[in-house]
PDB file of C-alpha atoms in Angstrom:
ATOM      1  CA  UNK A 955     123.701  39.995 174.670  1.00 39.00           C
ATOM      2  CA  UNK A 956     127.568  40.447 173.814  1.00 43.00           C
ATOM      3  CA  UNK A 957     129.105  43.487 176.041  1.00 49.00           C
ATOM      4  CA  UNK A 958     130.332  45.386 172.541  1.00 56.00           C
ATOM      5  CA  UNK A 959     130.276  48.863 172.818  1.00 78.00           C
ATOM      6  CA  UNK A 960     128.158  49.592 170.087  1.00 94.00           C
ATOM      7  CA  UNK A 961     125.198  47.876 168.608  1.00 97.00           C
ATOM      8  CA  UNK A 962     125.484  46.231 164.780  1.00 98.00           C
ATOM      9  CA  UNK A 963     123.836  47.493 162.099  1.00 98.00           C
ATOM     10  CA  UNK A 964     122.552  45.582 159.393  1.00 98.00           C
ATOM     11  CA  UNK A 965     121.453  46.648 156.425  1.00 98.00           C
ATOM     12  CA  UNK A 966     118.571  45.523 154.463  1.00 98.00           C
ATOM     13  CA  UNK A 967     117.856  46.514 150.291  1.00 98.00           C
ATOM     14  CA  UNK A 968     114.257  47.331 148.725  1.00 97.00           C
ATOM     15  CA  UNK A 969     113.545  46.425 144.962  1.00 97.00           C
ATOM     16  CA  UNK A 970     115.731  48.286 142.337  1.00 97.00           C
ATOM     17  CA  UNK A 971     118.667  47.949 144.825  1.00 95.00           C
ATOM     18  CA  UNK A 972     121.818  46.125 146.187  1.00 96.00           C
ATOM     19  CA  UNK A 973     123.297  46.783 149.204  1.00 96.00           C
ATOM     20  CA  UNK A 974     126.004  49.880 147.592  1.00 96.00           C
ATOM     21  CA  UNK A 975     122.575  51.660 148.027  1.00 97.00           C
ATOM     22  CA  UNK A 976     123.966  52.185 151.796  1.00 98.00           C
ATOM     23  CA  UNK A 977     127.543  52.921 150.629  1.00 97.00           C
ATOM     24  CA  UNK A 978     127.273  56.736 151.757  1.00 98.00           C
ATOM     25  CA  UNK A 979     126.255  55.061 155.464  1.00 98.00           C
ATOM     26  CA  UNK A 980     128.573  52.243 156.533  1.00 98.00           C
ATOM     27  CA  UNK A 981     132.022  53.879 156.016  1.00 98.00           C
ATOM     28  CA  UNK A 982     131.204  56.475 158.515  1.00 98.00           C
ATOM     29  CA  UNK A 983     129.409  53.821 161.076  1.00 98.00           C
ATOM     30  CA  UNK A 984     132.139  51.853 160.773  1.00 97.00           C
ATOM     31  CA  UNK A 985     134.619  54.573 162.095  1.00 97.00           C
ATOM     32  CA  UNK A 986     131.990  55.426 164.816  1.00 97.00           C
ATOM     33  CA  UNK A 987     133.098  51.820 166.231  1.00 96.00           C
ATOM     34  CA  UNK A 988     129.630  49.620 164.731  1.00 97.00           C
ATOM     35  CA  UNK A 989     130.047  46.467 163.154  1.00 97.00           C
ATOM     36  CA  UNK A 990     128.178  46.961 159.837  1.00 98.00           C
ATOM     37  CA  UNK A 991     127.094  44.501 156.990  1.00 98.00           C
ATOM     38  CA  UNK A 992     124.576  44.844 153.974  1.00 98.00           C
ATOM     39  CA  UNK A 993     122.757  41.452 153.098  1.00 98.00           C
ATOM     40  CA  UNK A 994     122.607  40.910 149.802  1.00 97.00           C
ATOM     41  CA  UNK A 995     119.739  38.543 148.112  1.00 97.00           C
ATOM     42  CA  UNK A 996     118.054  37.725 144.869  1.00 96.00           C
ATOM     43  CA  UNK A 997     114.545  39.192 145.260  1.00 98.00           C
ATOM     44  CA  UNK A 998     113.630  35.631 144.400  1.00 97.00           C
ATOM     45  CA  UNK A 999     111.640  34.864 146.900  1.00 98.00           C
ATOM     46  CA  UNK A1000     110.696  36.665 150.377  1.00 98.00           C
ATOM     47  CA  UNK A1001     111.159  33.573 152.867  1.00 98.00           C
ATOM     48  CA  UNK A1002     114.731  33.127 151.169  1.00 98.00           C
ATOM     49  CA  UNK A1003     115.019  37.328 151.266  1.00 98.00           C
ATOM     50  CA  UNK A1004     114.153  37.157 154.967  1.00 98.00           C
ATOM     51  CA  UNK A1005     116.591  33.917 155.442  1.00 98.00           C
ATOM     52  CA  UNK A1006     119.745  36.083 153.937  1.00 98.00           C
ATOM     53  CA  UNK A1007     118.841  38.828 156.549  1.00 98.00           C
ATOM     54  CA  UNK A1008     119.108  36.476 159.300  1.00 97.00           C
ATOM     55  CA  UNK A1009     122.195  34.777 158.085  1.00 98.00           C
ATOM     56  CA  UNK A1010     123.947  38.212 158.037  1.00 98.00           C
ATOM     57  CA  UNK A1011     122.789  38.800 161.693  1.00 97.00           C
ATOM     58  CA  UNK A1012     124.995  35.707 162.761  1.00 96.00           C
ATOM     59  CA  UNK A1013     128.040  37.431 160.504  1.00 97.00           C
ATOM     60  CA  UNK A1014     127.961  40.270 163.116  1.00 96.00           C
ATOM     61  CA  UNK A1015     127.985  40.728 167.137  1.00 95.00           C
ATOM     62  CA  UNK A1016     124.577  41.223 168.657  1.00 93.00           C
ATOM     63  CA  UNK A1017     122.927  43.495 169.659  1.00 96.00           C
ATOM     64  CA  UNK A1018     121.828  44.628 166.287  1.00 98.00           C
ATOM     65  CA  UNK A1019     119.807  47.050 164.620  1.00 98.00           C
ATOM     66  CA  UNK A1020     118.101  45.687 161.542  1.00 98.00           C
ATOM     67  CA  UNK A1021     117.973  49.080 158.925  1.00 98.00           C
ATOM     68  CA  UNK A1022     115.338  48.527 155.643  1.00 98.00           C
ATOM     69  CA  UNK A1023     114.723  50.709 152.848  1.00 98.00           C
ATOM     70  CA  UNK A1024     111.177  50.171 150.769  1.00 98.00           C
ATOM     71  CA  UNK A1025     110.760  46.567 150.279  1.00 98.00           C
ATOM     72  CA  UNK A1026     113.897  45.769 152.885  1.00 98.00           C
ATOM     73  CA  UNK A1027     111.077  47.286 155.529  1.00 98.00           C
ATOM     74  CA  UNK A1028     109.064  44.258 154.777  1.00 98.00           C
ATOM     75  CA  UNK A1029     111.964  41.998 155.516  1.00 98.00           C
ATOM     76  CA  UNK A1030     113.048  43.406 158.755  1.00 98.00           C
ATOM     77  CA  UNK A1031     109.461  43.331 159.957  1.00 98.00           C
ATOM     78  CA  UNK A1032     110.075  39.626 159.474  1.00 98.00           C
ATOM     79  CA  UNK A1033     113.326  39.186 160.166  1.00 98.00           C
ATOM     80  CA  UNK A1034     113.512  41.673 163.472  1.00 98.00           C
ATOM     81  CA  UNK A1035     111.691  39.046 165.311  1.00 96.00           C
ATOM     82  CA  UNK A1036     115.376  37.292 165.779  1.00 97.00           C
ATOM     83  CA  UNK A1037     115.552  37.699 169.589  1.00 96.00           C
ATOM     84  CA  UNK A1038     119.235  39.178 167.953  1.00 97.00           C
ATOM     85  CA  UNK A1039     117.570  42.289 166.851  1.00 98.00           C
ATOM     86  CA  UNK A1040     117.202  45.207 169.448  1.00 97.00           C
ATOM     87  CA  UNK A1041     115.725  47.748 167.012  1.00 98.00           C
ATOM     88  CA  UNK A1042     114.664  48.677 163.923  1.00 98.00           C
ATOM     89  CA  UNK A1043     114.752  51.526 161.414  1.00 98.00           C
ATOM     90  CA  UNK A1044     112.816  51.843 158.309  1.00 98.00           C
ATOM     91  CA  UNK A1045     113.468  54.376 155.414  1.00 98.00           C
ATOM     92  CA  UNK A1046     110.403  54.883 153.348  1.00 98.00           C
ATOM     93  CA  UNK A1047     109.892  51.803 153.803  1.00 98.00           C
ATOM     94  CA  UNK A1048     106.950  49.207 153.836  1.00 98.00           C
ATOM     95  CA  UNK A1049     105.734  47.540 157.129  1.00 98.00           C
ATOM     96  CA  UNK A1050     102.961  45.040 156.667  1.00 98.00           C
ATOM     97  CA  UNK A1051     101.301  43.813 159.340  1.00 98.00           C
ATOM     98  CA  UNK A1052     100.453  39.852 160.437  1.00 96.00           C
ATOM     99  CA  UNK A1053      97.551  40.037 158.173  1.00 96.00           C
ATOM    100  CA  UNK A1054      98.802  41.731 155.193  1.00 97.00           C
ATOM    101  CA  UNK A1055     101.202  41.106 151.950  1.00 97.00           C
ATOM    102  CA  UNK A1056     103.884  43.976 150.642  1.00 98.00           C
ATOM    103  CA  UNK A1057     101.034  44.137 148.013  1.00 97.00           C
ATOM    104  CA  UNK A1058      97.838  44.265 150.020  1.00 98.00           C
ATOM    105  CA  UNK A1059      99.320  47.290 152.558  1.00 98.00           C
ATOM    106  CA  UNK A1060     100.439  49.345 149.005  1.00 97.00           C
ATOM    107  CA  UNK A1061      96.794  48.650 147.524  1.00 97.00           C
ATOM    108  CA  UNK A1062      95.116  50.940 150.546  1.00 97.00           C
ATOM    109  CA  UNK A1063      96.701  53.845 148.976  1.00 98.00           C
ATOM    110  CA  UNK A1064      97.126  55.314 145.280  1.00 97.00           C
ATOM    111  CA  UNK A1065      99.648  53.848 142.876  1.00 96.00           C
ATOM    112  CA  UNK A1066     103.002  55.916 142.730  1.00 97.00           C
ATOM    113  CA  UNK A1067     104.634  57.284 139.213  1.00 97.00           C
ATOM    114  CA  UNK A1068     106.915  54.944 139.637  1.00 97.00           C
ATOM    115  CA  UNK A1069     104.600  51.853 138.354  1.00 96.00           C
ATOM    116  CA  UNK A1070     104.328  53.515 134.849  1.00 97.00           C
ATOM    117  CA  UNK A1071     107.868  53.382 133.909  1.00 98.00           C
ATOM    118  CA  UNK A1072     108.262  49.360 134.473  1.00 98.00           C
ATOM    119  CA  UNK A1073     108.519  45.880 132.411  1.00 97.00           C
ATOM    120  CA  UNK A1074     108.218  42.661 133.474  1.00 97.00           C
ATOM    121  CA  UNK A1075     110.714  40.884 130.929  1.00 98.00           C
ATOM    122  CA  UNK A1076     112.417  37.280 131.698  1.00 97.00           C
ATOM    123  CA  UNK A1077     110.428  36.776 134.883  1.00 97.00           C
ATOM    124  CA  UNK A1078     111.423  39.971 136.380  1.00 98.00           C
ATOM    125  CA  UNK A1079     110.425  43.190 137.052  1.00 98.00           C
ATOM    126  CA  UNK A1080     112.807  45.766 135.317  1.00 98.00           C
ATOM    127  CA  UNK A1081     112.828  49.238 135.867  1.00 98.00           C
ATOM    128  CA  UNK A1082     113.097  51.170 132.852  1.00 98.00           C
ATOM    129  CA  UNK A1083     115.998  54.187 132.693  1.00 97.00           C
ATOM    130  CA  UNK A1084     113.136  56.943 132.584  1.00 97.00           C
ATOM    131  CA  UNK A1085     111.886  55.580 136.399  1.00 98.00           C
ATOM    132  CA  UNK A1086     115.046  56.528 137.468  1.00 98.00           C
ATOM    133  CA  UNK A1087     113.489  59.951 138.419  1.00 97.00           C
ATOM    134  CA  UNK A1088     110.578  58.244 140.101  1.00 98.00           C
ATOM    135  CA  UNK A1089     112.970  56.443 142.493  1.00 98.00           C
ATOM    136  CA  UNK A1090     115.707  58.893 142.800  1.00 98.00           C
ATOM    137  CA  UNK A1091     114.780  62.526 141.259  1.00 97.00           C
ATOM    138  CA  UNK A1092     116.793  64.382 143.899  1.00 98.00           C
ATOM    139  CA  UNK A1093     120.133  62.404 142.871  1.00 98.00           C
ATOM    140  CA  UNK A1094     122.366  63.677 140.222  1.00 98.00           C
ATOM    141  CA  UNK A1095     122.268  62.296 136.533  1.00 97.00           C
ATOM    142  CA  UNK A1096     125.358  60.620 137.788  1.00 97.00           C
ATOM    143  CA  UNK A1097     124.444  59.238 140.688  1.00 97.00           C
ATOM    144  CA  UNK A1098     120.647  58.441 139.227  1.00 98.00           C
ATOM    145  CA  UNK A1099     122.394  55.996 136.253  1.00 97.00           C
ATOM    146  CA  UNK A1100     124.584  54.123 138.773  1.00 96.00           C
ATOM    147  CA  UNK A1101     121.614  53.737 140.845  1.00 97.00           C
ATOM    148  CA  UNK A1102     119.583  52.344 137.551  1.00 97.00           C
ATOM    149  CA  UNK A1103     122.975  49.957 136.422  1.00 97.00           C
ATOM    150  CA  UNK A1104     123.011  48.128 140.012  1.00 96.00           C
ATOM    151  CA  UNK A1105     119.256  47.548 140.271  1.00 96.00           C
ATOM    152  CA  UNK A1106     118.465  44.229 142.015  1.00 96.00           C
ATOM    153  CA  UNK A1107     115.700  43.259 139.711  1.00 97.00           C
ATOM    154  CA  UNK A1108     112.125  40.997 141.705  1.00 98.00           C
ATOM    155  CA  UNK A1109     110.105  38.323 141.104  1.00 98.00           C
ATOM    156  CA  UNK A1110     106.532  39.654 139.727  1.00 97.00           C
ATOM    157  CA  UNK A1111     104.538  37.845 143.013  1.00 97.00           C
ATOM    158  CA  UNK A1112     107.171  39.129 145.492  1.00 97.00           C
ATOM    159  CA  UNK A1113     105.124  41.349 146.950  1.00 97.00           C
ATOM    160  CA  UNK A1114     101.894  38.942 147.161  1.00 97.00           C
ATOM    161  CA  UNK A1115     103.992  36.438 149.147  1.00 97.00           C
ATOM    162  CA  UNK A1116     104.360  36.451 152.874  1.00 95.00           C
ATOM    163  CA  UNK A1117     105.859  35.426 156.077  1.00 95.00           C
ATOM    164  CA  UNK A1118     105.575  35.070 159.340  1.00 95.00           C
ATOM    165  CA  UNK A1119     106.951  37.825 161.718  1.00 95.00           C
ATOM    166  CA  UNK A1120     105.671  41.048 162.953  1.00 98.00           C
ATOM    167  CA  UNK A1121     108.695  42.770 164.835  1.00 98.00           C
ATOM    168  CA  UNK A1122     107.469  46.407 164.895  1.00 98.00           C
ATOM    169  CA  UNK A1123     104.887  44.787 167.658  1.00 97.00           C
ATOM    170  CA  UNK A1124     107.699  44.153 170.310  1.00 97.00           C
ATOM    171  CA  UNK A1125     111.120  46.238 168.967  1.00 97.00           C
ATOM    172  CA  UNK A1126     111.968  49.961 169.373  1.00 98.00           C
ATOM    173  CA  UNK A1127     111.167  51.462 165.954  1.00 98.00           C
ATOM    174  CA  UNK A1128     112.381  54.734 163.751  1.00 98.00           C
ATOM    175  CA  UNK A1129     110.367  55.369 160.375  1.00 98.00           C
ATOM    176  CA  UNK A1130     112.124  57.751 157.935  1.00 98.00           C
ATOM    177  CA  UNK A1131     109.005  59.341 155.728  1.00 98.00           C
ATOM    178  CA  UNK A1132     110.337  60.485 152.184  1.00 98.00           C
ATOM    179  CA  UNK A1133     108.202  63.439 151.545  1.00 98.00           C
ATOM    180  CA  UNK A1134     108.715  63.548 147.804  1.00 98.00           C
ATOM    181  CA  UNK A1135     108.546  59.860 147.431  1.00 98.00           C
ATOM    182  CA  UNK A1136     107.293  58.646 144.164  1.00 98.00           C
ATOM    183  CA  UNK A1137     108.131  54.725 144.749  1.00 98.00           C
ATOM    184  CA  UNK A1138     106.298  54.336 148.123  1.00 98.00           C
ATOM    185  CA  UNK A1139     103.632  56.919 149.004  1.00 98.00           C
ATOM    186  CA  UNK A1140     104.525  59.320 151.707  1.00 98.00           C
ATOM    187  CA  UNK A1141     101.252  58.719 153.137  1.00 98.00           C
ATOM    188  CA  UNK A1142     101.540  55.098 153.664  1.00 98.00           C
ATOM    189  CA  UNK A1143     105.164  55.873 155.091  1.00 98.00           C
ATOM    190  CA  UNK A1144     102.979  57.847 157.660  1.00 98.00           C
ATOM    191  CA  UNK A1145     100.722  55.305 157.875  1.00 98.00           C
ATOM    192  CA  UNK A1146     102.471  52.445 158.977  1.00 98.00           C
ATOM    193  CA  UNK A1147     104.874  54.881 161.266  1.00 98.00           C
ATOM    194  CA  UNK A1148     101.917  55.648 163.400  1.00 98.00           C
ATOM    195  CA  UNK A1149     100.523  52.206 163.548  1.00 98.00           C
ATOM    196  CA  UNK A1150     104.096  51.175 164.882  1.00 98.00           C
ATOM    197  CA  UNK A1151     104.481  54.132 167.142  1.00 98.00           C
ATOM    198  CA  UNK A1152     107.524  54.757 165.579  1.00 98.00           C
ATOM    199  CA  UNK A1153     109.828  57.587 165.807  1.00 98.00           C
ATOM    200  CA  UNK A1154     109.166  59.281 163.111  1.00 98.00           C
ATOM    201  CA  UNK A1155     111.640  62.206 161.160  1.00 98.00           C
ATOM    202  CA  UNK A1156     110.251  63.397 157.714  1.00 98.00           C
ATOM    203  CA  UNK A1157     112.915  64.764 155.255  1.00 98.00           C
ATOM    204  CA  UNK A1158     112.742  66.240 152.295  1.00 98.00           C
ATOM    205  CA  UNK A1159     113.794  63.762 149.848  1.00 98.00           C
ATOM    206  CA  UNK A1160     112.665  61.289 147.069  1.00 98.00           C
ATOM    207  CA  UNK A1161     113.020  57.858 147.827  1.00 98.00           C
ATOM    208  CA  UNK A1162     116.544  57.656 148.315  1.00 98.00           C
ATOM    209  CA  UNK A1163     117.163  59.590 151.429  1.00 98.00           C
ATOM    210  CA  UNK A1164     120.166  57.590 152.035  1.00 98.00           C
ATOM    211  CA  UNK A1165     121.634  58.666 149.354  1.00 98.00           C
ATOM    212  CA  UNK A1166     120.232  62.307 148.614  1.00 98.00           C
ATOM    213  CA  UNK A1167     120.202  63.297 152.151  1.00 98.00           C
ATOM    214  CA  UNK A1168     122.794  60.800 154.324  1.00 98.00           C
ATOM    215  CA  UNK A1169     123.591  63.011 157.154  1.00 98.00           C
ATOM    216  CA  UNK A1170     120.074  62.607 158.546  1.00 98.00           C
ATOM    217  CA  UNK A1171     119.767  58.931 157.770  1.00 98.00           C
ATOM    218  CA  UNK A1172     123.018  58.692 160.275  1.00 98.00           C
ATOM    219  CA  UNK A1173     121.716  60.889 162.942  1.00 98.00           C
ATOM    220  CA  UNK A1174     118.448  58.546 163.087  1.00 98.00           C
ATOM    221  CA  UNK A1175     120.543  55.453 162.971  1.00 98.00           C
ATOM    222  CA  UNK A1176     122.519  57.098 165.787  1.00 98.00           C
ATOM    223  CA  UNK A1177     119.775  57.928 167.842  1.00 97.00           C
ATOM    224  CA  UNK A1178     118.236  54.209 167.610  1.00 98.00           C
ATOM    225  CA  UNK A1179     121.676  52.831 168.814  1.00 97.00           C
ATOM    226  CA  UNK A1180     121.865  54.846 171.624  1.00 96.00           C
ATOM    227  CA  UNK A1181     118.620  53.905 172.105  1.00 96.00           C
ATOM    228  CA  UNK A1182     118.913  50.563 172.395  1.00 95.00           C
ATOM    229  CA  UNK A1183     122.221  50.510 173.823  1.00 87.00           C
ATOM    230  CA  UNK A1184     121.121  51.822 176.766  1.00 68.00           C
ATOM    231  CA  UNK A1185     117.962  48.945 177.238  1.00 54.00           C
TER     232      UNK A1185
END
């Protein structure tokens, strides 16, 4: 491990995303003395999704703390296996385990609002302008229609596809839970945060909490670097 003062953080997008979804985070982590990037990837495929969060771990010092939101929790669950990665933190995210698919861990618990207001149209899955409120209700109109315009757009079988890579098993975890979450359910947030033993903080917030509520999204990133820093 490099002698840095500070771990890295990088960050990791969900579906309906690109890494500006963290712009409220980095600026500020950045002038707390962390090296910071956001992969970026085409929700083509998850082995190449996983891939791009591993190239952007050798882009940055180690150690590093791997940071997902919603689908990006599936990819650092993969990805956090890099012996790289010191910790991880998920926000509202999904965590599958050895045995199960992004799809197969959302099917143990009831669909979310969000799945109505979708349309699978040249190979992708769109979201439509009136999800917007599904995904990020406690946003601003503003905010909610850039949110909508830079939406990274999946695959359909994303979520059935799979990898291997279970890095909640061996790293230092912190789950965000999303309490008014109508993209992932809050309960499987709590779900998979127990089954990880995770540090869990719940906030208030619709699936965005990085956006709609960044101040606590720092303090948990904070608290997992000093963590970490001190293993």
């Amino acid at each position: 491990m490099s002698k840095q003062t500070k771990p890295s953080i990088v960050f990791v997008h969900g579906l309906w995303a690109d890494g500006s979804c963290f712009g409220k985070l980095i600026p500020t982590l950045q002038a707390e003395g962390h090296e910071v990037i956001a992969a970026q990837y085409g929700l083509d495929a998850l082995a190449s999704d996983v891939a791009a969060a591993k190239s952007a771990l050798g882009r940055i010092n180690s150690p590093a703390i791997l940071v997902g939101h919603s689908y990006g929790g599936t990819l650092i669950t993969a990805a956090g296996a890099d012996p790289r990665v010191a910790g991880l933190v998920y926000i509202a995210a999904l965590a599958p385990d050895a045995d199960e698919t992004s799809q197969s861990l959302q099917a143990k618990f009831p669909v979310t609002d969000v799945f109505s207001h979708i349309e699978v149209a040249d190979n992708r899955i769109w979201l439509k302008p009136d999800g917007i409120v599904c995904f990020a209700g406690d946003l601003s109109e503003q905010e909610q229609k850039l949110v909508w315009a830079t939406q990274g757009v999946p695959v359909p079988d994303l979520f059935t596809q799979k990898v291997e890579g279970t890095a909640w098993r061996s790293k230092p975890s912190w789950f965000i839970v999303a309490k008014k979450d109508r993209t992932v359910h809050p309960e499987l947030q709590r779900f998979v945060a127990k089954r990880m033993g995770a540090t869990v903080v719940e906030a208030d917030s619709s699936h965005v909490p990085m956006l709609s509520q960044p101040d606590l999204v720092l303090d948990v990133i904070r608290k997992a670097a000093n963590a970490v820093q001190k293993v």
